[in-house]
Short mmCIF file of C-alpha atoms in Angstrom, two decimals:
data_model
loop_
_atom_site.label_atom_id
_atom_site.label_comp_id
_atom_site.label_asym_id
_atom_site.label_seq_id
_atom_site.Cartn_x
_atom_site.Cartn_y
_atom_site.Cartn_z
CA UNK A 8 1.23 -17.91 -3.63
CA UNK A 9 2.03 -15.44 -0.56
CA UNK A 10 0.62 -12.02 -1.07
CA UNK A 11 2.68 -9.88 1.50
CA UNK A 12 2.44 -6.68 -0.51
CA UNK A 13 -0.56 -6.62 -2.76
CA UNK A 14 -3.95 -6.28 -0.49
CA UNK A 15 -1.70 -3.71 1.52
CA UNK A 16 -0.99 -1.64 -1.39
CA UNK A 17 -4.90 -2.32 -2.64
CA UNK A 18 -5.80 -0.92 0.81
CA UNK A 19 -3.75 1.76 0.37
CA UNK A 20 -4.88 2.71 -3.22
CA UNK A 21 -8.31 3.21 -1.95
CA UNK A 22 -7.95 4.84 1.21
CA UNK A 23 -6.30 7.48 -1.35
CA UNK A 24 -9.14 7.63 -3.84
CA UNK A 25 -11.49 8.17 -0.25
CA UNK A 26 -9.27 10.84 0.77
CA UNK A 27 -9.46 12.23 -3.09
CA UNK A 28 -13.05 11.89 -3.31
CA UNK A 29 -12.57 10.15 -6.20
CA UNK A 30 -15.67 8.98 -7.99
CA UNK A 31 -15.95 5.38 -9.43
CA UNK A 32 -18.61 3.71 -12.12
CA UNK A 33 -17.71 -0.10 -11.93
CA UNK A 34 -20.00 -1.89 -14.60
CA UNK A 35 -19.78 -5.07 -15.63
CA UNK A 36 -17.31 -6.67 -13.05
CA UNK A 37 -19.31 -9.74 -12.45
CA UNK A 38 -18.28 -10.55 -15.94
CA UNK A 39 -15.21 -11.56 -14.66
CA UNK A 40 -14.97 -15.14 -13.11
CA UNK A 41 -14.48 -15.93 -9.24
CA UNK A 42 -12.14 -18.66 -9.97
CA UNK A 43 -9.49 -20.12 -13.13
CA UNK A 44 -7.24 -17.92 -15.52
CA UNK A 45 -8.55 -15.13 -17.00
CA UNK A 46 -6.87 -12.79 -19.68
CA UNK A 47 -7.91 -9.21 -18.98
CA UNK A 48 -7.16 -6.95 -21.89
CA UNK A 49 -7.68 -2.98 -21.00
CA UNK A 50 -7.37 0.12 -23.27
CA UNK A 51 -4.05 2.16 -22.40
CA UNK A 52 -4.86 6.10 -21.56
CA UNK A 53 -3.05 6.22 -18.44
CA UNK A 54 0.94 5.60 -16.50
CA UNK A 55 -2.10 4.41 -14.07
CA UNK A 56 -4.02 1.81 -15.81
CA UNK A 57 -2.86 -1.02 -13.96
CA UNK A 58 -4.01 0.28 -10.68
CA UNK A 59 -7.67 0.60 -12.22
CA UNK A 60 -8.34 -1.98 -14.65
CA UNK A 61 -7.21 -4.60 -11.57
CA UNK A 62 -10.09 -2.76 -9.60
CA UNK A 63 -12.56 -4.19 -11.56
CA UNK A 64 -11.70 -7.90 -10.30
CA UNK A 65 -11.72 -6.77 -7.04
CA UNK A 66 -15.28 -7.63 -6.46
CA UNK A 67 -14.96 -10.51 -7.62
CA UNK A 68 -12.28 -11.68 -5.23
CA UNK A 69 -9.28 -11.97 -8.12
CA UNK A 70 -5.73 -10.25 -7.92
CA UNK A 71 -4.56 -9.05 -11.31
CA UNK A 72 -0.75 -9.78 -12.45
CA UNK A 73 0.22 -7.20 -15.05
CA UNK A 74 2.52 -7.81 -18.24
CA UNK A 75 4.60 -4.46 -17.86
CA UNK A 76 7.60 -3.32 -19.49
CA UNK A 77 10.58 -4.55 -17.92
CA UNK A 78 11.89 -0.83 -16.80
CA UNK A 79 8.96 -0.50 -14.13
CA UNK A 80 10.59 -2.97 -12.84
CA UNK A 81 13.62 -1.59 -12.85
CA UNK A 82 13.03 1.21 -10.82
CA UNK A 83 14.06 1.86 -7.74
CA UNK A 84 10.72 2.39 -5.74
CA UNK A 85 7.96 0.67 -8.65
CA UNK A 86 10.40 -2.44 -8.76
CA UNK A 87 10.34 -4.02 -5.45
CA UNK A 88 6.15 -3.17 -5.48
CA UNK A 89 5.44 -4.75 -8.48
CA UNK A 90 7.93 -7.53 -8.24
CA UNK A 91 6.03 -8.44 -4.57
CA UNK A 92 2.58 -8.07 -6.18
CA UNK A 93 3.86 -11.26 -8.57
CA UNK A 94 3.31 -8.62 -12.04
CA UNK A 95 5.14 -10.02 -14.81
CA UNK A 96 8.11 -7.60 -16.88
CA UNK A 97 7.85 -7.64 -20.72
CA UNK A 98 11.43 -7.12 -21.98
CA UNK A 99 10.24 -5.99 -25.63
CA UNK A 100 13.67 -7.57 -26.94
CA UNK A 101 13.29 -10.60 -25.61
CA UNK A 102 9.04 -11.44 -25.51
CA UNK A 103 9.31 -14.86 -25.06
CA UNK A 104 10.37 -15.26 -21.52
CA UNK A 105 7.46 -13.41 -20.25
CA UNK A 106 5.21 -14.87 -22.59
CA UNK A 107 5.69 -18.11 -21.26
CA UNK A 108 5.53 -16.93 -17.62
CA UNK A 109 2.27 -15.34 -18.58
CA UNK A 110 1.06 -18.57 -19.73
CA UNK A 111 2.07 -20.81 -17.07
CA UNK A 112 0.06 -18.17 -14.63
CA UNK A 113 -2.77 -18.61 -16.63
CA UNK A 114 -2.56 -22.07 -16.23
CA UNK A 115 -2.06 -21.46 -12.80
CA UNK A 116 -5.30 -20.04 -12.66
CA UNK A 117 -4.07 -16.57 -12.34
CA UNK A 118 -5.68 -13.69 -13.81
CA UNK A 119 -3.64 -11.82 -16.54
CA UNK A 120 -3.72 -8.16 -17.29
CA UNK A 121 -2.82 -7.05 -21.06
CA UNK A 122 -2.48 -3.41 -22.54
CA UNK A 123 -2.62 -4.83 -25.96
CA UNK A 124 -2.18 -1.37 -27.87
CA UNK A 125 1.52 -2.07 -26.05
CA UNK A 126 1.42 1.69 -26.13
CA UNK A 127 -0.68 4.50 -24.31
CA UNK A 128 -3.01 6.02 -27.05
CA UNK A 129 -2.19 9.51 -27.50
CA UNK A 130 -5.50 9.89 -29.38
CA UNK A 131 -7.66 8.39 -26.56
CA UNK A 132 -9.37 5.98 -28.83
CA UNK A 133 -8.30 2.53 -29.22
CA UNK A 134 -5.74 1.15 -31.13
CA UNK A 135 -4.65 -1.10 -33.56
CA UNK A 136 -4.35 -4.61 -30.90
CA UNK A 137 -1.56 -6.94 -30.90
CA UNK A 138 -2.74 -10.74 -31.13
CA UNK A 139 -0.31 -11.80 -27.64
CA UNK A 140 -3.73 -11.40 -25.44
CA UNK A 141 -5.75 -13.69 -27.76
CA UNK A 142 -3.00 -16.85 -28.68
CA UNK A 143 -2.48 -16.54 -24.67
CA UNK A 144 -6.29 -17.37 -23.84
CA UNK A 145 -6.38 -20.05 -26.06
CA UNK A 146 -3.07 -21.68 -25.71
CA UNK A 147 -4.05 -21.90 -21.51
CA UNK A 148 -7.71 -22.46 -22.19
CA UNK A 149 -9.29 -19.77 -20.36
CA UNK A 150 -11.51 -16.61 -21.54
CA UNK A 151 -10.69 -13.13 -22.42
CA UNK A 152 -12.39 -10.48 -21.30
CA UNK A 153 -11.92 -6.64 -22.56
CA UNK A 154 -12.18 -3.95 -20.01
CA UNK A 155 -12.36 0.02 -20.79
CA UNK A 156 -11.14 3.06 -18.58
CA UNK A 157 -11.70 6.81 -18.74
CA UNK A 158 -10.70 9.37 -16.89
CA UNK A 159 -7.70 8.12 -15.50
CA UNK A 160 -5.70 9.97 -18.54
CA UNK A 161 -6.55 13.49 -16.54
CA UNK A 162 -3.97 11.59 -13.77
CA UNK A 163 -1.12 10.64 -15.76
CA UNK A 164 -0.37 10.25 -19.37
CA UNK A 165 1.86 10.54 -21.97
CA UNK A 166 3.53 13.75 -22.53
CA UNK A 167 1.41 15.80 -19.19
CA UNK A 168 2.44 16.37 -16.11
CA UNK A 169 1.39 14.15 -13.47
CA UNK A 170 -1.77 15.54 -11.23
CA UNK A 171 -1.72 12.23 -8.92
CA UNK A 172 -3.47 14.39 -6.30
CA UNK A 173 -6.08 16.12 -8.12
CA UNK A 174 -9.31 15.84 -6.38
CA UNK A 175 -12.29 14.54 -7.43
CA UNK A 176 -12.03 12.58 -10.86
CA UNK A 177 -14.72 10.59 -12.09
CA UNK A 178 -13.40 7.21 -13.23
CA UNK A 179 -15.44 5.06 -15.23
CA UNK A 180 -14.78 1.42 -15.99
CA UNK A 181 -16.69 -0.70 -17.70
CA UNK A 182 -16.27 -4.22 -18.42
CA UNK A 183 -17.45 -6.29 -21.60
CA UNK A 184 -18.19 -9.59 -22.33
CA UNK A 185 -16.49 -12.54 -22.13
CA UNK A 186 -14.40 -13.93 -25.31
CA UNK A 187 -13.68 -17.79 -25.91
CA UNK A 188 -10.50 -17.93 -28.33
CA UNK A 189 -9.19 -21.50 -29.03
CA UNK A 190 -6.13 -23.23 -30.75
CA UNK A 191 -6.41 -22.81 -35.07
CA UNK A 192 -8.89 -19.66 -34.60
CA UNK A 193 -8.42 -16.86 -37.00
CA UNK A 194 -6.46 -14.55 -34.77
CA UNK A 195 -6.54 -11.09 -37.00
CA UNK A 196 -10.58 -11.75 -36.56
CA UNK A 197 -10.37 -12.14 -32.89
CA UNK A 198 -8.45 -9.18 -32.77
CA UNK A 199 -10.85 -7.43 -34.75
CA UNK A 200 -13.77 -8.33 -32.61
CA UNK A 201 -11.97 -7.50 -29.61
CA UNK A 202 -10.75 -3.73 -31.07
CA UNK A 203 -15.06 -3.45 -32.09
CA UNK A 204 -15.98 -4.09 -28.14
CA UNK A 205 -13.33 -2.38 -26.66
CA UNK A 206 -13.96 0.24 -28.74
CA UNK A 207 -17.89 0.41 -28.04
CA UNK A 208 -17.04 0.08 -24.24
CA UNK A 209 -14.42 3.31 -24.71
CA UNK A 210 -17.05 5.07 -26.57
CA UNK A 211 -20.10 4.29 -24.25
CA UNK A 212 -17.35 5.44 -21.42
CA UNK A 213 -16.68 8.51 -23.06
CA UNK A 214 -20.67 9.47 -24.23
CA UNK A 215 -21.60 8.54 -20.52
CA UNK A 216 -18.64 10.68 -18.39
CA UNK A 217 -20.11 13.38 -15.90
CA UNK A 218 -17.51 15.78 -16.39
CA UNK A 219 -17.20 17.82 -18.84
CA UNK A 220 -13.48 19.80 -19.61
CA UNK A 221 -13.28 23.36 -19.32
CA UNK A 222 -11.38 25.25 -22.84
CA UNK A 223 -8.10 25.04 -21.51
CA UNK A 224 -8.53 21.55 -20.45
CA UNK A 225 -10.10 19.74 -23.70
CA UNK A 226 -6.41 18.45 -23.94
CA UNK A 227 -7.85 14.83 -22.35
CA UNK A 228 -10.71 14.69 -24.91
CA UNK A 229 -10.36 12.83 -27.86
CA UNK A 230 -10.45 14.95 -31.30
CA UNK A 231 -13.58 13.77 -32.59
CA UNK A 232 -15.61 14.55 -29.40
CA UNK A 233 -14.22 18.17 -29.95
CA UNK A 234 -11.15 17.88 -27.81
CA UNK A 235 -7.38 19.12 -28.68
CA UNK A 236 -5.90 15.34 -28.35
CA UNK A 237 -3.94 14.40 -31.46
CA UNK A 238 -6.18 12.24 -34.01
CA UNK A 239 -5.58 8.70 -34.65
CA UNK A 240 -2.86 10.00 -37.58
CA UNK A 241 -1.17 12.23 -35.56
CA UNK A 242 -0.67 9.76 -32.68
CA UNK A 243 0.71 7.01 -35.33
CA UNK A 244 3.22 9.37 -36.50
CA UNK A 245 4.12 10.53 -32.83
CA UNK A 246 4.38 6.56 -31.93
CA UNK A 247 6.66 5.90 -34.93
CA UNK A 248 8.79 8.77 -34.27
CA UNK A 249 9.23 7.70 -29.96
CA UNK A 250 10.22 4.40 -31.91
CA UNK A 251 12.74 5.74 -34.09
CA UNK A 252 14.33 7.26 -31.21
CA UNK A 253 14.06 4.20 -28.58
CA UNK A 254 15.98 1.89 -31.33
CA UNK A 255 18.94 4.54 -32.03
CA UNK A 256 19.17 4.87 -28.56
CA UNK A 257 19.34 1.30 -28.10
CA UNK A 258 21.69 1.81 -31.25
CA UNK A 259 24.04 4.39 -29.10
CA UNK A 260 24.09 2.02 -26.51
CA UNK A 261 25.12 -1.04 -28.32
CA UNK A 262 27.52 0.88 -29.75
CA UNK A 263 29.07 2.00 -26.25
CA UNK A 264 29.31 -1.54 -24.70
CA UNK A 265 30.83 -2.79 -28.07
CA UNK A 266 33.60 -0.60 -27.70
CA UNK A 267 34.50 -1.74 -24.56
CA UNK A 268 34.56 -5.52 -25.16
CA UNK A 269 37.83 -6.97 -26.19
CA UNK A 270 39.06 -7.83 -29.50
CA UNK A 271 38.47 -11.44 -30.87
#
């Protein structure tokens, strides 16, 4: 595969994190093979979690295609970037398609990024994971392994403004161990396993970080570390409420386009 646009717009990335002073702790990344498919499944804080879970197969030499939602791609500057950096768009109302181009990548020996909450966590702890990641790994035969970020929610998340050019950030991210799902496993125990390691990784990430928020900025620490993030509840009920009003906009929409098609 020709990569015109993705070691440019690696290149890029980090002379901005130079220029930023950004501070990295990479741990782990050798856990991540030099060669074959791998699925990489990362905890979701961040709008920017693609650009820094795929740094930590950097050192070992791998390029990271991303299952994002089809609207990224849609965009007018995002599209064209992360259609030439071969990422893959999830249309969440029609899974299949990308599920089988994720696959045949795999297959491909590719390496496979997955936010498997689907969601960014409001709450800054991990949530509940969909099974996708797992059935993926062992339908292609390869091994999953389960990366952690923090810090990168002080960037971009949900419902803040952006601070793309804040200086300085510590970014931690740390990188477990390898998983070895196969056809007929138990899949709800997979995922169970993998929420318990990603979870100890985000926890060890969030014990270890060298910054610590001033009172008007505990807004990017989880609740039970003393921050002003919404608890696990209070994200689920924010979640089910942005879902509500995604499907009766989709609703509205439907609605519109029926009334212009023809009578039978």
């Amino acid at each position: 595969m020709t990569e015109f646009v993705y070691p440019p717009v690696i290149t890029a990335a980090k002379t901005l994190f130079r220029v930023l002073g950004m501070r990295f702790h990479v741990e782990g990344a050798e856990r991540i093979p030099q060669t074959g498919g791998v699925v990489l499944v990362s905890n979701h804080i961040s709008y920017l979690d693609f650009i820094f879970a795929g740094l930590a197969a950097n050192p070992s030499g791998r390029l990271v295609r991303f299952m994002a939602k089809k609207e990224v791609f849609d965009h007018r500057i995002s599209g064209p970037l992360m259609r030439g950096m071969h990422h893959i768009p999830v249309d969440r109302e029609a899974g299949a398609a990308s599920y089988r181009a994720a696959l045949n990548a795999l297959k491909g020996g590719e390496v496979i990024g997955v936010f498997a909450e689907a969601t960014i966590s409001q709450s800054f702890t991990v949530k509940d994971i969909k099974n996708g990641a797992a059935r993926m790994a062992a339908a292609a035969g390869v091994p999953m392994v389960p990366i952690a970020l923090w810090g990168t929610q002080r960037m971009w998340t949900k419902n803040r403004p952006k601070r793309l050019f804040q200086r300085k950030i510590p970014i931690t991210i740390l990188v477990g161990e390898p998983m070895y799902p196969k056809r007929g496993d138990d899949f709800n125990k997979i995922n169970e396993e993998l929420r318990a390691q990603m979870s100890e990784l985000v926890d060890r990430a969030q014990r270890e970080y060298p910054d610590t928020p001033a009172e008007n900025e505990k807004w990017w620490l989880p609740a039970h570390l003393g921050g002003t993030a919404p608890t696990p509840e209070e994200a689920a009920e924010l979640d089910r409420k942005e879902l509500e009003e995604r499907a009766a906009r989709h609703a509205a929409r439907e609605a519109e386009r029926a009334k212009g098609e023809p009578a039978a």
